[in-house]
Amino acid sequence: MEVIICSTDGEVGEKAAATVANKVRQAQASGRKAVIGVATGSSPLSTYTALQQLIDRGELDLSQAYAFALDEYVGLPAGHPESYCEVIRKTVTEPLNMIPAQVNVPNGNAEKLDQAGADYEKAIAAAGGVDIQILGIGSNGHIGFNEPISSLSSRTRVVKLTEQTRQDNARFFDSLDDVPGYALTQGLGTILDARACVLVAQGAGKAAAVKALVEGPVSAMCPASVLQWHENATIVVDEAAAANLELADYYRAQASH
Ligand code: F6R
């Protein structure tokens, strides 16, 4: 695991985008269309902005790439502005100039959600697997919507959201009651299958989760800690999110080499 500590959100975005761009170029150099895993929420927005800047400068091309979102709420009507389908369209597909038909989001309105989960796994595999997975982290340590005690080898499936997560996400809705109770999410096993992962976290509200992710035991109580098993995981945080890290100086020294 590599930990990069940044002084601003803009720098978090730039470092994460550089990691993404690197993996995309590697895939393209080997003659494949790159496959990126994308997250929603506030955390990756600066990464998407930095990716857009790379594209604008002609240093990155995602126009042929595939994307797979981590998750989707269950039961939000199609076109709802907070459905992840819409959020991904606005924050990823359009600004990064991607082909809409190549950008995938789990179908949270499928009649058979189990089947939709299995189909999503097949679609990721058919695209060649994810080259680089962008992740945020919940204040309770979730990645995707894999809430505490998710199986460390789980696959795409329906999960019940914790009250903590519903409260954290209430800021996107008119009221807490409007936040859906369930989501269809890639599993931890699905995420681990990505060739590389980059997780971004900003702000003091993430400090405890980042500490557990990086320096805690691998435990289903902090689902993100499963990234300790991944051979190519980069964690990019700001100073506030890094505040509880015991070995912060060591990570800084490593990063400067
Ligand atoms: C979003 C996702 C979640 C978020 C996490 C942090 O697709 O999978 O794990 O990354 O809840 O959300 P923000 O970034 O809004 O704090």
CSV table of C-alpha atoms and ligand atoms in Angstrom, one decimal:
chain,number,residue,atom,x,y,z
A,1,MET,CA,0.0,0.0,0.0
A,2,GLU,CA,1.2,3.5,-0.8
A,3,VAL,CA,0.0,6.5,1.2
A,4,ILE,CA,0.2,10.0,-0.3
A,5,ILE,CA,-0.5,12.9,2.1
A,6,CYS,CA,-1.5,16.2,0.3
A,7,SER,CA,-2.0,19.7,1.6
A,8,THR,CA,-5.1,20.6,-0.5
A,9,ASP,CA,-8.1,18.8,-2.1
A,10,GLY,CA,-6.7,20.0,-5.4
A,11,GLU,CA,-3.5,18.2,-4.8
A,12,VAL,CA,-5.4,15.0,-3.8
A,13,GLY,CA,-7.2,15.2,-7.1
A,14,GLU,CA,-4.0,15.7,-9.1
A,15,LYS,CA,-2.2,12.8,-7.4
A,16,ALA,CA,-5.1,10.5,-7.8
A,17,ALA,CA,-5.7,11.6,-11.4
A,18,ALA,CA,-2.0,11.0,-12.2
A,19,THR,CA,-2.3,7.4,-10.8
A,20,VAL,CA,-5.4,6.8,-13.0
A,21,ALA,CA,-3.8,8.3,-16.1
A,22,ASN,CA,-0.8,6.1,-15.6
A,23,LYS,CA,-2.9,2.9,-15.5
A,24,VAL,CA,-5.0,4.0,-18.4
A,25,ARG,CA,-1.9,4.7,-20.5
A,26,GLN,CA,-0.5,1.3,-19.6
A,27,ALA,CA,-3.7,-0.4,-20.8
A,28,GLN,CA,-3.7,1.6,-24.0
A,29,ALA,CA,0.0,0.9,-24.6
A,30,SER,CA,-0.8,-2.8,-24.5
A,31,GLY,CA,-3.5,-2.3,-27.2
A,32,ARG,CA,-6.5,-2.5,-24.9
A,33,LYS,CA,-9.3,-0.1,-24.3
A,34,ALA,CA,-8.9,1.0,-20.7
A,35,VAL,CA,-11.5,0.2,-18.1
A,36,ILE,CA,-11.9,2.5,-15.1
A,37,GLY,CA,-13.9,1.9,-12.0
A,38,VAL,CA,-15.6,5.1,-10.9
A,39,ALA,CA,-17.1,6.3,-7.5
A,40,THR,CA,-19.7,8.9,-6.8
A,41,GLY,CA,-20.0,11.2,-3.7
A,42,SER,CA,-17.9,14.3,-2.9
A,43,SER,CA,-14.4,12.7,-2.6
A,44,PRO,CA,-13.6,11.9,-6.2
A,45,LEU,CA,-14.8,15.2,-7.6
A,46,SER,CA,-11.3,16.8,-7.5
A,47,THR,CA,-9.9,13.7,-9.2
A,48,TYR,CA,-12.5,14.1,-12.0
A,49,THR,CA,-11.6,17.7,-12.4
A,50,ALA,CA,-7.9,16.9,-12.6
A,51,LEU,CA,-8.6,14.1,-15.2
A,52,GLN,CA,-10.6,16.6,-17.2
A,53,GLN,CA,-7.6,19.0,-17.2
A,54,LEU,CA,-5.3,16.2,-18.4
A,55,ILE,CA,-7.8,15.5,-21.2
A,56,ASP,CA,-8.0,19.2,-22.1
A,57,ARG,CA,-4.2,19.4,-22.3
A,58,GLY,CA,-4.2,16.4,-24.6
A,59,GLU,CA,-2.3,14.3,-22.1
A,60,LEU,CA,-5.0,11.7,-21.6
A,61,ASP,CA,-7.7,10.2,-23.8
A,62,LEU,CA,-10.7,8.4,-22.3
A,63,SER,CA,-12.9,8.7,-25.4
A,64,GLN,CA,-12.7,4.9,-26.1
A,65,ALA,CA,-12.5,3.8,-22.4
A,66,TYR,CA,-15.1,1.8,-20.5
A,67,ALA,CA,-16.3,2.8,-17.0
A,68,PHE,CA,-18.1,0.8,-14.3
A,69,ALA,CA,-19.6,2.6,-11.3
A,70,LEU,CA,-19.3,1.0,-7.9
A,71,ASP,CA,-22.9,1.2,-6.9
A,72,GLU,CA,-26.4,2.5,-7.3
A,73,TYR,CA,-29.3,3.2,-4.9
A,74,VAL,CA,-32.2,0.7,-5.1
A,75,GLY,CA,-35.5,2.1,-6.1
A,76,LEU,CA,-34.8,5.7,-7.1
A,77,PRO,CA,-36.8,6.6,-10.2
A,78,ALA,CA,-34.9,6.8,-13.5
A,79,GLY,CA,-33.6,10.3,-14.0
A,80,HIS,CA,-33.6,11.2,-10.3
A,81,PRO,CA,-30.8,13.8,-9.9
A,82,GLU,CA,-29.2,11.8,-7.0
A,83,SER,CA,-29.4,8.4,-8.7
A,84,TYR,CA,-25.8,7.4,-9.4
A,85,CYS,CA,-26.7,6.9,-13.0
A,86,GLU,CA,-27.3,10.7,-13.2
A,87,VAL,CA,-24.4,11.6,-11.0
A,88,ILE,CA,-22.0,9.6,-13.1
A,89,ARG,CA,-23.4,11.1,-16.3
A,90,LYS,CA,-22.8,14.7,-15.0
A,91,THR,CA,-19.5,14.1,-13.2
A,92,VAL,CA,-17.8,11.5,-15.4
A,93,THR,CA,-19.3,10.7,-18.8
A,94,GLU,CA,-19.9,14.2,-20.0
A,95,PRO,CA,-16.8,16.1,-18.6
A,96,LEU,CA,-14.4,13.2,-19.5
A,97,ASN,CA,-15.8,12.9,-23.0
A,98,MET,CA,-16.7,9.2,-22.6
A,99,ILE,CA,-19.1,7.2,-24.8
A,100,PRO,CA,-22.4,6.9,-22.8
A,101,ALA,CA,-23.0,3.3,-23.9
A,102,GLN,CA,-19.6,2.4,-22.5
A,103,VAL,CA,-20.3,3.8,-19.1
A,104,ASN,CA,-22.1,1.4,-16.8
A,105,VAL,CA,-23.9,1.8,-13.6
A,106,PRO,CA,-25.6,-1.1,-11.7
A,107,ASN,CA,-29.4,-1.2,-12.3
A,108,GLY,CA,-31.0,-0.4,-9.0
A,109,ASN,CA,-34.4,-0.7,-10.6
A,110,ALA,CA,-34.0,-4.2,-12.0
A,111,GLU,CA,-36.9,-6.5,-11.2
A,112,LYS,CA,-34.4,-9.2,-10.2
A,113,LEU,CA,-31.7,-7.4,-8.4
A,114,ASP,CA,-29.6,-10.6,-7.8
A,115,GLN,CA,-29.6,-11.2,-11.5
A,116,ALA,CA,-28.6,-7.6,-12.1
A,117,GLY,CA,-25.7,-8.1,-9.8
A,118,ALA,CA,-24.5,-11.2,-11.5
A,119,ASP,CA,-25.0,-9.5,-14.9
A,120,TYR,CA,-22.9,-6.6,-13.8
A,121,GLU,CA,-20.0,-8.9,-12.8
A,122,LYS,CA,-20.2,-10.5,-16.2
A,123,ALA,CA,-20.1,-7.1,-18.0
A,124,ILE,CA,-17.0,-6.1,-16.1
A,125,ALA,CA,-15.3,-9.4,-17.0
A,126,ALA,CA,-16.4,-9.1,-20.6
A,127,ALA,CA,-14.8,-5.6,-20.8
A,128,GLY,CA,-11.5,-7.2,-19.7
A,129,GLY,CA,-11.6,-6.3,-16.0
A,130,VAL,CA,-11.0,-3.0,-14.3
A,131,ASP,CA,-7.6,-1.4,-14.8
A,132,ILE,CA,-7.9,1.2,-12.1
A,133,GLN,CA,-10.7,1.5,-9.5
A,134,ILE,CA,-11.3,5.0,-8.0
A,135,LEU,CA,-12.7,4.8,-4.5
A,136,GLY,CA,-13.9,7.1,-1.7
A,137,ILE,CA,-14.4,5.9,1.9
A,138,GLY,CA,-17.4,6.2,4.1
A,139,SER,CA,-17.0,7.5,7.6
A,140,ASN,CA,-17.7,4.0,8.8
A,141,GLY,CA,-15.0,2.5,6.6
A,142,HIS,CA,-17.2,1.3,3.7
A,143,ILE,CA,-16.0,1.3,0.1
A,144,GLY,CA,-18.7,1.0,-2.6
A,145,PHE,CA,-21.6,0.4,-0.3
A,146,ASN,CA,-20.0,-2.5,1.4
A,147,GLU,CA,-21.0,-1.7,5.0
A,148,PRO,CA,-19.3,-3.1,8.1
A,149,ILE,CA,-19.3,-6.9,8.3
A,150,SER,CA,-19.6,-7.3,4.5
A,151,SER,CA,-17.8,-10.5,3.4
A,152,LEU,CA,-14.3,-9.6,2.4
A,153,SER,CA,-14.9,-11.7,-0.8
A,154,SER,CA,-18.4,-10.4,-1.5
A,155,ARG,CA,-19.6,-9.8,-5.1
A,156,THR,CA,-22.1,-7.4,-6.6
A,157,ARG,CA,-25.3,-7.6,-4.5
A,158,VAL,CA,-28.0,-5.7,-2.6
A,159,VAL,CA,-27.0,-4.3,0.8
A,160,LYS,CA,-28.9,-2.5,3.4
A,161,LEU,CA,-27.4,0.9,4.2
A,162,THR,CA,-26.5,1.6,7.8
A,163,GLU,CA,-28.1,4.6,9.5
A,164,GLN,CA,-24.7,6.2,9.6
A,165,THR,CA,-24.4,6.1,5.8
A,166,ARG,CA,-28.0,7.3,5.3
A,167,GLN,CA,-27.3,10.3,7.6
A,168,ASP,CA,-23.9,11.0,5.8
A,169,ASN,CA,-25.7,11.0,2.4
A,170,ALA,CA,-28.8,13.0,3.6
A,171,ARG,CA,-27.0,16.2,2.5
A,172,PHE,CA,-27.7,15.2,-1.1
A,173,PHE,CA,-31.4,14.8,-0.5
A,174,ASP,CA,-34.3,17.0,0.8
A,175,SER,CA,-34.6,15.0,4.0
A,176,LEU,CA,-33.2,11.8,5.7
A,177,ASP,CA,-36.5,10.1,4.8
A,178,ASP,CA,-35.7,10.5,1.1
A,179,VAL,CA,-32.4,8.6,1.3
A,180,PRO,CA,-32.9,5.0,0.0
A,181,GLY,CA,-32.4,2.2,2.5
A,182,TYR,CA,-30.8,-0.2,0.0
A,183,ALA,CA,-28.2,-0.2,-2.7
A,184,LEU,CA,-26.8,-2.5,-5.4
A,185,THR,CA,-23.0,-2.5,-4.9
A,186,GLN,CA,-19.9,-4.1,-6.3
A,187,GLY,CA,-18.6,-6.4,-3.6
A,188,LEU,CA,-15.2,-6.3,-1.8
A,189,GLY,CA,-14.1,-9.3,-3.9
A,190,THR,CA,-15.2,-7.4,-7.1
A,191,ILE,CA,-13.1,-4.4,-6.0
A,192,LEU,CA,-10.1,-6.5,-5.2
A,193,ASP,CA,-10.2,-7.9,-8.7
A,194,ALA,CA,-9.3,-4.5,-10.2
A,195,ARG,CA,-5.7,-4.4,-11.3
A,196,ALA,CA,-5.1,-1.2,-9.3
A,197,CYS,CA,-7.1,0.9,-6.8
A,198,VAL,CA,-6.8,4.5,-5.8
A,199,LEU,CA,-8.7,5.7,-2.8
A,200,VAL,CA,-9.2,9.4,-2.0
A,201,ALA,CA,-10.3,10.9,1.3
A,202,GLN,CA,-10.5,14.4,2.6
A,203,GLY,CA,-11.5,16.1,5.8
A,204,ALA,CA,-11.5,15.3,9.5
A,205,GLY,CA,-14.7,13.2,9.2
A,206,LYS,CA,-12.6,10.5,7.4
A,207,ALA,CA,-9.6,10.4,9.8
A,208,ALA,CA,-10.8,7.5,11.9
A,209,ALA,CA,-11.8,5.5,8.8
A,210,VAL,CA,-8.5,6.2,7.1
A,211,LYS,CA,-6.6,5.1,10.3
A,212,ALA,CA,-8.5,1.8,10.3
A,213,LEU,CA,-8.0,1.3,6.6
A,214,VAL,CA,-4.3,1.9,6.6
A,215,GLU,CA,-3.1,0.9,10.0
A,216,GLY,CA,-5.9,-1.2,11.5
A,217,PRO,CA,-6.2,-5.0,11.2
A,218,VAL,CA,-7.8,-6.4,8.1
A,219,SER,CA,-11.4,-6.6,9.3
A,220,ALA,CA,-14.9,-6.7,8.0
A,221,MET,CA,-15.7,-4.0,10.6
A,222,CYS,CA,-13.6,-1.6,8.4
A,223,PRO,CA,-14.4,-3.0,4.8
A,224,ALA,CA,-11.8,-0.7,3.2
A,225,SER,CA,-9.1,-2.4,5.2
A,226,VAL,CA,-9.4,-5.3,2.7
A,227,LEU,CA,-7.2,-3.0,0.4
A,228,GLN,CA,-4.3,-4.2,2.6
A,229,TRP,CA,-4.6,-7.4,0.6
A,230,HIS,CA,-4.4,-5.6,-2.7
A,231,GLU,CA,-0.9,-5.5,-4.3
A,232,ASN,CA,-1.5,-2.2,-6.0
A,233,ALA,CA,-3.5,0.2,-3.8
A,234,THR,CA,-2.7,3.9,-3.5
A,235,ILE,CA,-4.3,5.9,-0.7
A,236,VAL,CA,-4.4,9.7,-1.3
A,237,VAL,CA,-5.5,11.8,1.6
A,238,ASP,CA,-5.4,15.4,2.8
A,239,GLU,CA,-3.8,16.4,6.1
A,240,ALA,CA,-7.1,16.4,8.0
A,241,ALA,CA,-7.9,12.8,6.8
A,242,ALA,CA,-4.3,11.8,7.7
A,243,ALA,CA,-4.4,13.2,11.2
A,244,ASN,CA,-4.7,9.9,13.0
A,245,LEU,CA,-2.0,8.1,11.1
A,246,GLU,CA,0.7,6.9,13.4
A,247,LEU,CA,3.3,6.5,10.6
A,248,ALA,CA,2.5,9.6,8.7
A,249,ASP,CA,6.2,10.8,8.6
A,250,TYR,CA,7.2,7.4,7.2
A,251,TYR,CA,4.6,7.7,4.4
A,252,ARG,CA,5.8,11.2,3.6
A,253,ALA,CA,9.4,10.1,3.5
A,254,GLN,CA,8.5,7.2,1.2
A,255,ALA,CA,6.5,9.4,-1.1
A,256,SER,CA,9.5,11.9,-1.5
A,257,HIS,CA,11.7,9.1,-2.9
B,1,F6R,C1,-19.8,6.1,-3.9
B,1,F6R,C2,-19.3,5.1,-2.9
B,1,F6R,C3,-19.1,5.4,-1.5
B,1,F6R,C4,-18.5,6.8,-1.2
B,1,F6R,C5,-18.4,7.1,0.2
B,1,F6R,C6,-17.8,8.5,0.5
B,1,F6R,O1,-20.0,5.5,-5.1
B,1,F6R,O2,-19.2,4.0,-3.3
B,1,F6R,O3,-18.3,4.5,-0.9
B,1,F6R,O4,-17.2,6.9,-1.9
B,1,F6R,O5,-19.6,7.0,0.9
B,1,F6R,O6,-18.7,9.4,0.1
B,1,F6R,P1,-18.3,11.0,0.0
B,1,F6R,O7,-17.2,11.0,-1.0
B,1,F6R,O8,-19.5,11.7,-0.5
B,1,F6R,O9,-17.8,11.3,1.4
